[in-house]
mmCIF file of C-alpha atoms in Angstrom:
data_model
loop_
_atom_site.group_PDB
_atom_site.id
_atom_site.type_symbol
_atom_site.label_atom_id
_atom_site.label_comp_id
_atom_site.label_asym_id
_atom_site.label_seq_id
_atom_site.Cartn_x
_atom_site.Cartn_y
_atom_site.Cartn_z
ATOM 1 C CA UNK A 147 161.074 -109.788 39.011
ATOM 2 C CA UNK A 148 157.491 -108.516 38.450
ATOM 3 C CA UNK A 149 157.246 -109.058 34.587
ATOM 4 C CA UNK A 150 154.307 -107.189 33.383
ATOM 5 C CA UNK A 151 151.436 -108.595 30.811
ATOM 6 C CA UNK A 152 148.934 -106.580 29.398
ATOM 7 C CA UNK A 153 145.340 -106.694 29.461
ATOM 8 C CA UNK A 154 142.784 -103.980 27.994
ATOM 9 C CA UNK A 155 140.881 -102.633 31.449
ATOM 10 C CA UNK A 156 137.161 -103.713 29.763
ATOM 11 C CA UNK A 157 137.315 -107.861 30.084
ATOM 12 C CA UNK A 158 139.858 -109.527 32.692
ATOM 13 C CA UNK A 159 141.082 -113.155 32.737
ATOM 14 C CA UNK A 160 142.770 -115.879 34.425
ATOM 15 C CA UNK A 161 146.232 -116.664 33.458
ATOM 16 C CA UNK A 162 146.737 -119.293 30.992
ATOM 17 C CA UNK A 163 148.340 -122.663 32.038
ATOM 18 C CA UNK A 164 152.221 -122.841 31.634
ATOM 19 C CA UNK A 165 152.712 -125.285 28.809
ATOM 20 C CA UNK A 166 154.578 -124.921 25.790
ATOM 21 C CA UNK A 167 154.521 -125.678 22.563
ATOM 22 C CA UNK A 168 156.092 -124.993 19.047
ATOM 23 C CA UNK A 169 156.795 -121.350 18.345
ATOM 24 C CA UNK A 170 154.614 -119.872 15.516
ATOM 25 C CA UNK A 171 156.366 -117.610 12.908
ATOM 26 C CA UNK A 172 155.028 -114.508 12.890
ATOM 27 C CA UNK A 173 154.008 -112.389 9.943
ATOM 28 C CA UNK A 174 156.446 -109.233 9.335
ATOM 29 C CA UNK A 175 152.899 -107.502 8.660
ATOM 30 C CA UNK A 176 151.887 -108.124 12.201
ATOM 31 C CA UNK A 177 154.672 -105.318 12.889
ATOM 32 C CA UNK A 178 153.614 -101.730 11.905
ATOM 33 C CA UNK A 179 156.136 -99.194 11.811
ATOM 34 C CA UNK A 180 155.090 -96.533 9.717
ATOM 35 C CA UNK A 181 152.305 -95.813 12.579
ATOM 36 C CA UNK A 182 155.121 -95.052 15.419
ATOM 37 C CA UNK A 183 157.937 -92.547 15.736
ATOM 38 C CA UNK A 184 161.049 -94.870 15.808
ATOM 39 C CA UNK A 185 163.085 -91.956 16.778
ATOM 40 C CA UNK A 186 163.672 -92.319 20.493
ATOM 41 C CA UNK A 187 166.594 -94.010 21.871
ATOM 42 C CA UNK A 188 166.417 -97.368 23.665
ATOM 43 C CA UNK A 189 168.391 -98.553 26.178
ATOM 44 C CA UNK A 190 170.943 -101.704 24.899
ATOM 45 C CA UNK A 191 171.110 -104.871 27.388
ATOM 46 C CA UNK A 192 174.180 -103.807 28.115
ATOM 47 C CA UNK A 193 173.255 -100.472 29.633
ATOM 48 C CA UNK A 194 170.242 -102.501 31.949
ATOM 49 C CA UNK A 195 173.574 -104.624 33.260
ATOM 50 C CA UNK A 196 176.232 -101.314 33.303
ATOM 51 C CA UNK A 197 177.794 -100.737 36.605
ATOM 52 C CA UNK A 198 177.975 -96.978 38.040
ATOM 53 C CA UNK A 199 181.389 -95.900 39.682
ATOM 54 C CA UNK A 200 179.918 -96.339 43.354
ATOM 55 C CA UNK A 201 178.325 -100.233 42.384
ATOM 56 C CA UNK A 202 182.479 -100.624 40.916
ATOM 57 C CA UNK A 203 183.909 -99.602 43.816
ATOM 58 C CA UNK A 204 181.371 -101.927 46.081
ATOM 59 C CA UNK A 205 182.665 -104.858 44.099
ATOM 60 C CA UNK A 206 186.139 -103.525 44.604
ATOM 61 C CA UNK A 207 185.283 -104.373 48.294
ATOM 62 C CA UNK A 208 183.721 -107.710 48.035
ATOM 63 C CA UNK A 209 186.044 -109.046 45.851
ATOM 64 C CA UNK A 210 188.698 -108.554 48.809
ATOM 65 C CA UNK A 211 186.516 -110.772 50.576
ATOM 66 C CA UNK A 212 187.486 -114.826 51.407
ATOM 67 C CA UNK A 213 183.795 -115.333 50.436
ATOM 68 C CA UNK A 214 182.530 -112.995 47.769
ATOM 69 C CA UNK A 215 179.066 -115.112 47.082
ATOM 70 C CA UNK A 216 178.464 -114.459 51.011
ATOM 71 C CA UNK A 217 179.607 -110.859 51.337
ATOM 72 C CA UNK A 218 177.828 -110.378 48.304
ATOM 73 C CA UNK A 219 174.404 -111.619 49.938
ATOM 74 C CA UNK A 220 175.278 -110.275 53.142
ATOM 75 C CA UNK A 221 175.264 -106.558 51.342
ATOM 76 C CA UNK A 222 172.083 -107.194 49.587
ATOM 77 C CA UNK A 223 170.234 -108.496 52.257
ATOM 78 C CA UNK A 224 171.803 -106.134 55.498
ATOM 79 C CA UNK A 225 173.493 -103.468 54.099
ATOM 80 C CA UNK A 226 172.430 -102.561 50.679
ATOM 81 C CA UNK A 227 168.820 -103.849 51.013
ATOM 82 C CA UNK A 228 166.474 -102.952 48.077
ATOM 83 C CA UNK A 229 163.210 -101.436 48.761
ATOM 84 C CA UNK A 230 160.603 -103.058 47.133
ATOM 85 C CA UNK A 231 158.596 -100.663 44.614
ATOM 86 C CA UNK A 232 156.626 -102.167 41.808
ATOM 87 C CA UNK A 233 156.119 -99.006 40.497
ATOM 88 C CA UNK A 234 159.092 -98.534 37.872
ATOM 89 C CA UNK A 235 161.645 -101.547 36.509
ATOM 90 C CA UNK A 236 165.288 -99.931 36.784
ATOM 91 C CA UNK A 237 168.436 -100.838 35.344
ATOM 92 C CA UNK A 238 171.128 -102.426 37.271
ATOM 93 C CA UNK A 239 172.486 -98.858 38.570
ATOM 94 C CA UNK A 240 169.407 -97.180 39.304
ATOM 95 C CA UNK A 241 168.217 -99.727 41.557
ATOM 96 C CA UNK A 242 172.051 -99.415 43.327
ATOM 97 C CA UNK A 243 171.364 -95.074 43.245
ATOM 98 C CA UNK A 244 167.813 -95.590 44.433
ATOM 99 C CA UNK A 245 167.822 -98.496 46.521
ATOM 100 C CA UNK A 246 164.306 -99.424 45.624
ATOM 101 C CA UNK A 247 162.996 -101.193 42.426
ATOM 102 C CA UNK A 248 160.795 -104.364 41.466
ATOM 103 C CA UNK A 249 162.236 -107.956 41.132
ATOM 104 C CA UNK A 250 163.212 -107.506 37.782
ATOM 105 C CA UNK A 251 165.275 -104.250 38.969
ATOM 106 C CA UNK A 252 166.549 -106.280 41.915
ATOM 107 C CA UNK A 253 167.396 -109.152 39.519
ATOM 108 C CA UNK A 254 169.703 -107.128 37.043
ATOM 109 C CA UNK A 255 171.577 -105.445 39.636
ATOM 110 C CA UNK A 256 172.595 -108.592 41.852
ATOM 111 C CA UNK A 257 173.785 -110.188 38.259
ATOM 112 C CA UNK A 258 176.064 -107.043 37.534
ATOM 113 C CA UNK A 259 177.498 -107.302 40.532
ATOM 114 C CA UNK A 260 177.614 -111.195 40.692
ATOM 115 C CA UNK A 261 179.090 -111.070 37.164
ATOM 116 C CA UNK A 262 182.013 -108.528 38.190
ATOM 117 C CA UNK A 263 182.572 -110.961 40.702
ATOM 118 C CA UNK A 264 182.660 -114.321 38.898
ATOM 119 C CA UNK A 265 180.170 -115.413 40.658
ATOM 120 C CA UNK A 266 177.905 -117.959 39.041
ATOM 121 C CA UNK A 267 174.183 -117.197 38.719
ATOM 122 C CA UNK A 268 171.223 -118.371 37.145
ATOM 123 C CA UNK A 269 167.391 -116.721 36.183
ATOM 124 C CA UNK A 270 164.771 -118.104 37.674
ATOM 125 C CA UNK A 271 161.157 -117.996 36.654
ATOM 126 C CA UNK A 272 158.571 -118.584 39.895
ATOM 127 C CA UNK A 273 155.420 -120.158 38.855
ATOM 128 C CA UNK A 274 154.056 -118.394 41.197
ATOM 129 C CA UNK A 275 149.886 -116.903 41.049
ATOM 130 C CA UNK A 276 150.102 -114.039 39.188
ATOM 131 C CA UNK A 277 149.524 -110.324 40.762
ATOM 132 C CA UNK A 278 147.042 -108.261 39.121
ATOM 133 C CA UNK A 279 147.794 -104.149 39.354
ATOM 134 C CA UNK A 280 145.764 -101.207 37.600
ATOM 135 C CA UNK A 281 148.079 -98.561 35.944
ATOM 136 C CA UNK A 282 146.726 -95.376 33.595
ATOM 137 C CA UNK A 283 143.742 -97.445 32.385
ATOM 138 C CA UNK A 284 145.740 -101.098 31.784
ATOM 139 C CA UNK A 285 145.657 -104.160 34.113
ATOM 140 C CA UNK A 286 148.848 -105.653 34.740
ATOM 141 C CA UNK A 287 149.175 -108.941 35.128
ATOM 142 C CA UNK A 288 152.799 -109.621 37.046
ATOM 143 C CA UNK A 289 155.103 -112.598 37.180
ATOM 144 C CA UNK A 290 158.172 -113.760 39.196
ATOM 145 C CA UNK A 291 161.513 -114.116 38.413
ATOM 146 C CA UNK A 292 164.298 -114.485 40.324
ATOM 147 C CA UNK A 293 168.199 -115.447 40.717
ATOM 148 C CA UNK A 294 170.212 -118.113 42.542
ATOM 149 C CA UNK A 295 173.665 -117.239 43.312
ATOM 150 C CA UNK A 296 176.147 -120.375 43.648
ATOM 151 C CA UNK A 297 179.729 -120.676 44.356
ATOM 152 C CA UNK A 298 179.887 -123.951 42.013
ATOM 153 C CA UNK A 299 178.262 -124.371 38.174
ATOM 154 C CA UNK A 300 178.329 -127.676 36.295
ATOM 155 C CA UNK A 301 178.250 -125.213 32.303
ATOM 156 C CA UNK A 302 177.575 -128.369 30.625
ATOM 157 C CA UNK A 303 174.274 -129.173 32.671
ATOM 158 C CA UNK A 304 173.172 -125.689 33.928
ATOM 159 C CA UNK A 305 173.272 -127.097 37.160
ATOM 160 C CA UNK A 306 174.242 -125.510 39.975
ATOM 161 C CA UNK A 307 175.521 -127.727 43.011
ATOM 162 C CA UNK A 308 177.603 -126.404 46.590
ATOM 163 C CA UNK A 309 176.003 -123.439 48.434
ATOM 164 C CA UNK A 310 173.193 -121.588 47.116
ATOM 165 C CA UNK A 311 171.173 -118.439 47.770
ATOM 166 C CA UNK A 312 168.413 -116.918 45.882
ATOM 167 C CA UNK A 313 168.081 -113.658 45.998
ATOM 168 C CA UNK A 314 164.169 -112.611 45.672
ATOM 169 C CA UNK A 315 161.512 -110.055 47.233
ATOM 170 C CA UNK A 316 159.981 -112.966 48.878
ATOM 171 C CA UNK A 317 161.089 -114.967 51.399
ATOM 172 C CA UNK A 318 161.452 -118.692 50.590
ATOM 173 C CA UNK A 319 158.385 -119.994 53.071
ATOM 174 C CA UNK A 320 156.790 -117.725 50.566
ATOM 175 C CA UNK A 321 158.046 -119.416 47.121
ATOM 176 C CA UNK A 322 157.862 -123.138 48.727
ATOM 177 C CA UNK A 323 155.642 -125.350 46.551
ATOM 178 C CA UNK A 324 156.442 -122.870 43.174
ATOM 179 C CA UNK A 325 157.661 -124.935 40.031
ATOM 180 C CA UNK A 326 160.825 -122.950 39.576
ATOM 181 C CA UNK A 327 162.095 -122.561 35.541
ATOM 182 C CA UNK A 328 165.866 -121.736 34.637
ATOM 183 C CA UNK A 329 165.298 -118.667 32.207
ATOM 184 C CA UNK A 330 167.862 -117.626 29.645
ATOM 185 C CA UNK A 331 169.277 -114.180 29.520
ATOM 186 C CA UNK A 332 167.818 -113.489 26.230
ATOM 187 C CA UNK A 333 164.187 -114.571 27.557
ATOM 188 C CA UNK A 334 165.129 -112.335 31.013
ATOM 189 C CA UNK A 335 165.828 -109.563 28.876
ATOM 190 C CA UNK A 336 162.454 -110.116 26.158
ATOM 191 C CA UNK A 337 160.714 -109.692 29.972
ATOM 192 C CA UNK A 338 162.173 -106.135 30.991
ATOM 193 C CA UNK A 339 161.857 -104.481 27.932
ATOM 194 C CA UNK A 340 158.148 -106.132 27.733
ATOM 195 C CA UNK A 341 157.883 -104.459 31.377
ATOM 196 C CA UNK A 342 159.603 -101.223 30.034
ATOM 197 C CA UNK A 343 157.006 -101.370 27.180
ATOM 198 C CA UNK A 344 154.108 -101.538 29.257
ATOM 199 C CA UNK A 345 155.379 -98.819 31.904
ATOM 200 C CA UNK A 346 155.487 -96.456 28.864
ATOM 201 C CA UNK A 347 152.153 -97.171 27.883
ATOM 202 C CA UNK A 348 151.195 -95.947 30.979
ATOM 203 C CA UNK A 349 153.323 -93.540 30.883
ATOM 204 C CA UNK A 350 151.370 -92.444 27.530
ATOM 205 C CA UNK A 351 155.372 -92.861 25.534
ATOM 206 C CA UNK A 352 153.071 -95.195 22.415
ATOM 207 C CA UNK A 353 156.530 -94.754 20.336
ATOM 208 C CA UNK A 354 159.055 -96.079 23.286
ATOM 209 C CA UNK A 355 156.619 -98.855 23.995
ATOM 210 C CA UNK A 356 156.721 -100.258 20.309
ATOM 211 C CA UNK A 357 160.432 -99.468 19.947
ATOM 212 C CA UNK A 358 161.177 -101.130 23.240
ATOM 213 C CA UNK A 359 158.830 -104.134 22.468
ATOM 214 C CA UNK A 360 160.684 -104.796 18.940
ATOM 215 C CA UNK A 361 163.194 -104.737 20.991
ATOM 216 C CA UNK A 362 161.689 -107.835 22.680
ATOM 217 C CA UNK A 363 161.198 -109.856 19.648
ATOM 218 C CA UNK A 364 164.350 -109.190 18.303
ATOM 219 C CA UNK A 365 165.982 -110.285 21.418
ATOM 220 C CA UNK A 366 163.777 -113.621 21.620
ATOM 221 C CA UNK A 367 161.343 -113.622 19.348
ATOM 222 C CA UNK A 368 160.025 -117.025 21.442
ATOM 223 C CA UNK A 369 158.525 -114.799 24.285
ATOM 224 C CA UNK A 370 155.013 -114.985 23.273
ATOM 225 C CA UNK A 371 153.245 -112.469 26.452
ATOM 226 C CA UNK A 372 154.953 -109.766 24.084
ATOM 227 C CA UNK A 373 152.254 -109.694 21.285
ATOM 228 C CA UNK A 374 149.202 -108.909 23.583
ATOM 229 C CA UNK A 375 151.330 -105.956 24.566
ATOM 230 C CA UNK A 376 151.422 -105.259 21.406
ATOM 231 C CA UNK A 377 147.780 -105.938 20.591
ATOM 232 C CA UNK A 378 147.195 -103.546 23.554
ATOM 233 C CA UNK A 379 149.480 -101.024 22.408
ATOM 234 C CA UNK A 380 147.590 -100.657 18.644
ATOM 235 C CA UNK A 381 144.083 -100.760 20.227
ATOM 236 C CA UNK A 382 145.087 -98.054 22.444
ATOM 237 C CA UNK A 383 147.011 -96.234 19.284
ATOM 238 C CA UNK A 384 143.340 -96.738 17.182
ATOM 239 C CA UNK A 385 144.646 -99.304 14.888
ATOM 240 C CA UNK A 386 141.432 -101.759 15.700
ATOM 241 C CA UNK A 387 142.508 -103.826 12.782
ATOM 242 C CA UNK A 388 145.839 -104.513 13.214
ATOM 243 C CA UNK A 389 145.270 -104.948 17.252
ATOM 244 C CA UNK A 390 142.792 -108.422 15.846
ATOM 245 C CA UNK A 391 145.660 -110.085 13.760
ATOM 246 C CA UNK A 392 147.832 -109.345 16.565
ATOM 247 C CA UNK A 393 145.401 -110.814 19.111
ATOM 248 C CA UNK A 394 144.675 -113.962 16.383
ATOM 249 C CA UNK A 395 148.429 -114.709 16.076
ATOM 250 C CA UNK A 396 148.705 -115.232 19.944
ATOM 251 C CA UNK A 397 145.525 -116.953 20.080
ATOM 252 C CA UNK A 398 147.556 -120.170 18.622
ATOM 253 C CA UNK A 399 150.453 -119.598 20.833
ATOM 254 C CA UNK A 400 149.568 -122.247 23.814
ATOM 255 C CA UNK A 401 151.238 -120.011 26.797
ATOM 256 C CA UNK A 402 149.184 -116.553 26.095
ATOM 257 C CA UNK A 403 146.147 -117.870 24.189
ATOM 258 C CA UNK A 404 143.571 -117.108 26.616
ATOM 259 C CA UNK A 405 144.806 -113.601 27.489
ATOM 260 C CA UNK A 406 144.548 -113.267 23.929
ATOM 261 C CA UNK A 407 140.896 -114.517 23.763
ATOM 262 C CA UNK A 408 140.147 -112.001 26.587
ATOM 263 C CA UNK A 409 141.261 -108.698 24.985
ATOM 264 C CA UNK A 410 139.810 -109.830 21.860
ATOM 265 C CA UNK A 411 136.541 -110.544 22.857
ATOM 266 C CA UNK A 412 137.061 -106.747 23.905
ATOM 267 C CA UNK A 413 137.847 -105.406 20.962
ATOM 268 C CA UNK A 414 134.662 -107.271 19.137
ATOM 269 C CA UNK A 415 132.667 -106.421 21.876
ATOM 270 C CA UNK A 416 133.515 -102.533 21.656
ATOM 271 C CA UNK A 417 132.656 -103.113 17.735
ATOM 272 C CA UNK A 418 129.059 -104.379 18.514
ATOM 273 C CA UNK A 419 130.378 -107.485 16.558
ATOM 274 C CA UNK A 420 128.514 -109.519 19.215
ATOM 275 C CA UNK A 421 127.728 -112.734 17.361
ATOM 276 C CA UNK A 422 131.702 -113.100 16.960
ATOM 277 C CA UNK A 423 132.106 -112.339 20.859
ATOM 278 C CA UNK A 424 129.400 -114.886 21.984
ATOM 279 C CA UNK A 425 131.170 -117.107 20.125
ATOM 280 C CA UNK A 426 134.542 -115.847 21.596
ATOM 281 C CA UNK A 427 133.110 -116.216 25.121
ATOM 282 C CA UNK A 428 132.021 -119.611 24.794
ATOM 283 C CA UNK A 429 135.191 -120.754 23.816
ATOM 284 C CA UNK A 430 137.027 -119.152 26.933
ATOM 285 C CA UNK A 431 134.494 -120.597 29.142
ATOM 286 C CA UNK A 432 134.719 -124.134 27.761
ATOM 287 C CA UNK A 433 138.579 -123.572 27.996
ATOM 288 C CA UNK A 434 138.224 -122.632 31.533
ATOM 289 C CA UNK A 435 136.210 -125.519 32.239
ATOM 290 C CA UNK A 436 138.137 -128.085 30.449
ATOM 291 C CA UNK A 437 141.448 -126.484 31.979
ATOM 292 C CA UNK A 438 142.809 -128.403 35.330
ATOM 293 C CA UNK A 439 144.901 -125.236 35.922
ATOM 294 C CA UNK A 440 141.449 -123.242 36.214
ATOM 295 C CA UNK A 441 140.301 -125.026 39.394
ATOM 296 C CA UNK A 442 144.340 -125.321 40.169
ATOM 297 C CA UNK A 443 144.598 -121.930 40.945
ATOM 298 C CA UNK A 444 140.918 -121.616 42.247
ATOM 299 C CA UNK A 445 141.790 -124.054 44.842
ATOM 300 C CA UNK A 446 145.057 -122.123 45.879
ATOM 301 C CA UNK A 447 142.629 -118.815 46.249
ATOM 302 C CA UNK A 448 140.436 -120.988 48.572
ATOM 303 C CA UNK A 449 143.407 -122.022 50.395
ATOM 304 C CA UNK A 450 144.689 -118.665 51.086
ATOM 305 C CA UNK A 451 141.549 -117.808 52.424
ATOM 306 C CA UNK A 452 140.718 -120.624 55.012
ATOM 307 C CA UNK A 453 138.585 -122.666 52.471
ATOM 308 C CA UNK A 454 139.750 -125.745 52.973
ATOM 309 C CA UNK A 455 136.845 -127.810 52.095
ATOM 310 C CA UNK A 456 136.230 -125.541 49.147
ATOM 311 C CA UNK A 457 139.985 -125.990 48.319
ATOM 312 C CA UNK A 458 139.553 -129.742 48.240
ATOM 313 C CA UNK A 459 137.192 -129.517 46.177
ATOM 314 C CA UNK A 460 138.928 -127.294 43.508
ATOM 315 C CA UNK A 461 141.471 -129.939 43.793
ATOM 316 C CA UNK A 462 140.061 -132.551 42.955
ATOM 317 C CA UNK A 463 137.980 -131.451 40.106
ATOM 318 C CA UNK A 464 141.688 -130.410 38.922
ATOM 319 C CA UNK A 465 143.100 -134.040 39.465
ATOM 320 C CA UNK A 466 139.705 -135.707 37.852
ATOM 321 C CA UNK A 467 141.354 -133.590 34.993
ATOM 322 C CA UNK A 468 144.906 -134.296 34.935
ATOM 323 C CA UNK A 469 146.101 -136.918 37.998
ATOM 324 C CA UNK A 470 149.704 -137.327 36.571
ATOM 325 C CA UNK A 471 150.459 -133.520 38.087
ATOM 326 C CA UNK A 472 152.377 -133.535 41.242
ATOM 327 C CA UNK A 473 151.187 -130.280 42.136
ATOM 328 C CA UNK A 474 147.415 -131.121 42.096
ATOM 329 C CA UNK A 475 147.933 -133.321 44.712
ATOM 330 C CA UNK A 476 150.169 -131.699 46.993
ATOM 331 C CA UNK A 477 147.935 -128.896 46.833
ATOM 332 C CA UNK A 478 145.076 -131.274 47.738
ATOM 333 C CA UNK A 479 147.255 -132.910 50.343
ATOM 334 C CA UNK A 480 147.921 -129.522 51.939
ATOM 335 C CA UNK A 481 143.903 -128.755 51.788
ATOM 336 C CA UNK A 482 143.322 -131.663 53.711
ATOM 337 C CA UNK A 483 145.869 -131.420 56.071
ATOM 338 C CA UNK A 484 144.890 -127.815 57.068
ATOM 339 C CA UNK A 485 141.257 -129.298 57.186
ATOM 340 C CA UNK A 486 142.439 -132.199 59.707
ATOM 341 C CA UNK A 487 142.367 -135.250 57.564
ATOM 342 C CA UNK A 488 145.755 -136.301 57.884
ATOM 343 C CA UNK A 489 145.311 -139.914 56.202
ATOM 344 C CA UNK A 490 144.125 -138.706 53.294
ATOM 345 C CA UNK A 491 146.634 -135.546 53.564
ATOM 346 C CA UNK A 492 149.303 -138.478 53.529
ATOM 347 C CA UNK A 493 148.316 -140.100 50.465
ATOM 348 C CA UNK A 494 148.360 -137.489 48.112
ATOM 349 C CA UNK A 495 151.493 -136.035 49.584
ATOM 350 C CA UNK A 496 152.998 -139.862 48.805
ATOM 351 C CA UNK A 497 151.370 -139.598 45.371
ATOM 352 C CA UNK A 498 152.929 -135.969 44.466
ATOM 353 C CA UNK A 499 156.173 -137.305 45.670
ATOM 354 C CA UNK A 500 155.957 -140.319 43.268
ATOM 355 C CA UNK A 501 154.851 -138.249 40.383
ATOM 356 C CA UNK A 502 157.613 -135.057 41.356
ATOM 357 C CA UNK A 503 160.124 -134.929 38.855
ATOM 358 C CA UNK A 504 164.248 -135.953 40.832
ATOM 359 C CA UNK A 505 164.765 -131.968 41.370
ATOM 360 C CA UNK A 506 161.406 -132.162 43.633
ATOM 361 C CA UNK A 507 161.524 -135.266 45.196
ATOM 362 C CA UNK A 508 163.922 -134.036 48.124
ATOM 363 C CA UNK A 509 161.493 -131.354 49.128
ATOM 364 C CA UNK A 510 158.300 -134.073 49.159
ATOM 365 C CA UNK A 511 160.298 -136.353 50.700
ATOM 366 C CA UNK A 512 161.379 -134.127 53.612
ATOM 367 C CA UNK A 513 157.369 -133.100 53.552
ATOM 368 C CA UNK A 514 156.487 -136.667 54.280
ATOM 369 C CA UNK A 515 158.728 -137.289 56.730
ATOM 370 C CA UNK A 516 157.428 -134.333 58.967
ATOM 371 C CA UNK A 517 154.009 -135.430 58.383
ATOM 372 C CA UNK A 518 154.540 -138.981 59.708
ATOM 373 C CA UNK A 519 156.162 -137.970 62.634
ATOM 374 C CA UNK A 520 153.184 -135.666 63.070
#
């Protein structure tokens, strides 16, 4: 999927690194009712999965088949293929109706029809570099999910073994080198209605989008992107003060913290309270400066665009940071590869592969090999 997180359109930033940490309790006072019309109606998680008559009488047909996992896959891929529109997250039968939808949209429907089928699948989050977009005055700031069909499923372990196929917008040559984390279906479903929230926003809907982001918390109140939505949504609704403690609660949750930084140093900066945003913007620099994911991801960008020696560099200020992360130096070991220094390319892909946690090690391994025999 393409889950959406908010920024105000005045200050942009990077995405935060990926750790986590304890969840905070949040104050009911964060939440402000009496300011929105809670009269609309919003959609249950069961409606996002429900099946239409035509999506009941394709599983009809692929249930008749000696492989339903492959027929299934074979529809989605051949016959029913889903255009790709990152314009509007559908439910599970509008996607089918439409054939067109974001990942999220692509994501529910394949599990309705998996789940009529008894086939076993799992949600994937990509760590993948986020994708910015610009919608009715908002940045965007999309993610990646995904979802791996199997024909076997260890319950106990979550852990799927036999054939496999993930089902995704991009193709895997695309996703290769992505830390890939197993999502719940609560936190899958905090994400669309956090997308749904945001799409109203731009839609100008203020009421749907706090109604459908309650809807968030209530569902897993652990999904911490959904309070800078939220801080978004009351600075764009004039509530200036309640936007700040919304902003200052997810400034000591350790996945969103510096997208909350950013749109508050908005907010203070738009008050002329400019001693509190220097001090607001010195912080988020240090952060940035002290964070190995900042020149992480600034070494990727260099790598997409033919920068290898800038990319090695990136790299390894990343590494002189944190050299116990596999990634670091596979991404350095690519970087050097792509700039000819294979020795050195070598090493680091040895080191990653030593540092990889078992899931990865396969995949480096397999990496090595082909590099040796290069």
């Amino acid at each position: 999927m393409r889950t959406l997180s908010v920024f105000l359109a005045l200050l942009l930033g990077l995405a935060g690194c990926a750790s986590s940490g304890p969840t905070q309790t949040a104050d009911p006072s964060l939440w402000q009712d009496h300011h929105f019309d809670d009269s609309g109606v919003v959609p249950s998680p069961e409606q996002a999965f429900a099946m239409s008559p035509p999506m009941e009488v394709l599983a009809r047909k692929l249930a008749k088949s000696s492989n339903p996992k492959k027929a299934l896959v074979d529809y989605l891929f051949d016959d029913g293929e889903v255009r790709y529109d990152n314009s509007r997250t559908r439910n599970a039968s509008e996607t089918f109706e439409t054939g067109s939808g974001n990942c999220m949209s692509l994501v529910l429907m394949t599990a309705s029809l998996a789940r009529s089928l008894n086939i076993p699948y799992q949600y994937q989050l990509v760590e993948a570099p986020p994708v910015w977009d610009r919608q009715g005055g908002l940045y965007l700031l999309n993610g990646h999910v995904n979802l791996r069909l199997s024909n076997v499923v260890n319950l106990d372990e979550v852990r799927f073994s036999g054939d496999t196929s993930t089902i995704d917008f991009l193709p895997g040559s695309q996703m290769r080198g992505y830390q890939i984390r197993r999502l719940s279906e609560s936190q899958l479903m905090a994400r669309y209605y956090n997308n749904l929230a945001a799409e109203a926003m731009v839609d100008g809907d203020r009421d749907r989008a706090y109604q459908l982001l309650k809807m968030a918390y209530q569902i897993e109140p652990g999904y911490d992107q959904m309070w800078n939505t939220l801080g978004v949504l009351y600075r764009r609704h004039g509530l200036e003060a309640e936007a700040e403690a919304v902003y200052r609660h997810a400034m000591q949750l350790p996945k969103v913290e510096l997208d909350a930084m950013h749109n508050l140093s908005v907010l203070l900066a738009s008050q002329n309270r400019l001693i509190e945003w220097q001090a607001i913007h010195k912080e988020l620099e240090l952060r940035r400066i002290r964070n190995p994911y900042y020149y992480y991801d600034m070494g990727e960008q260099a790598y997409r665009r033919g920068q290898y020696a800038s990319a090695v560099r990136y790299f390894e200020r990343a590494l002189d940071l944190a050299d116990y992360r596999h990634e670091f130096h596979f991404g350095l070991s690519r970087a050097y590869f792509s700039n000819g220094q294979f020795r050195l390319s070598e090493r680091h892909l040895s080191k990653a592969h030593e540092l990889a946690p078992q899931n990865e090690k396969q995949r480096y391994q397999l990496k090595l090999t082909a590099l040796r025999s290069h």
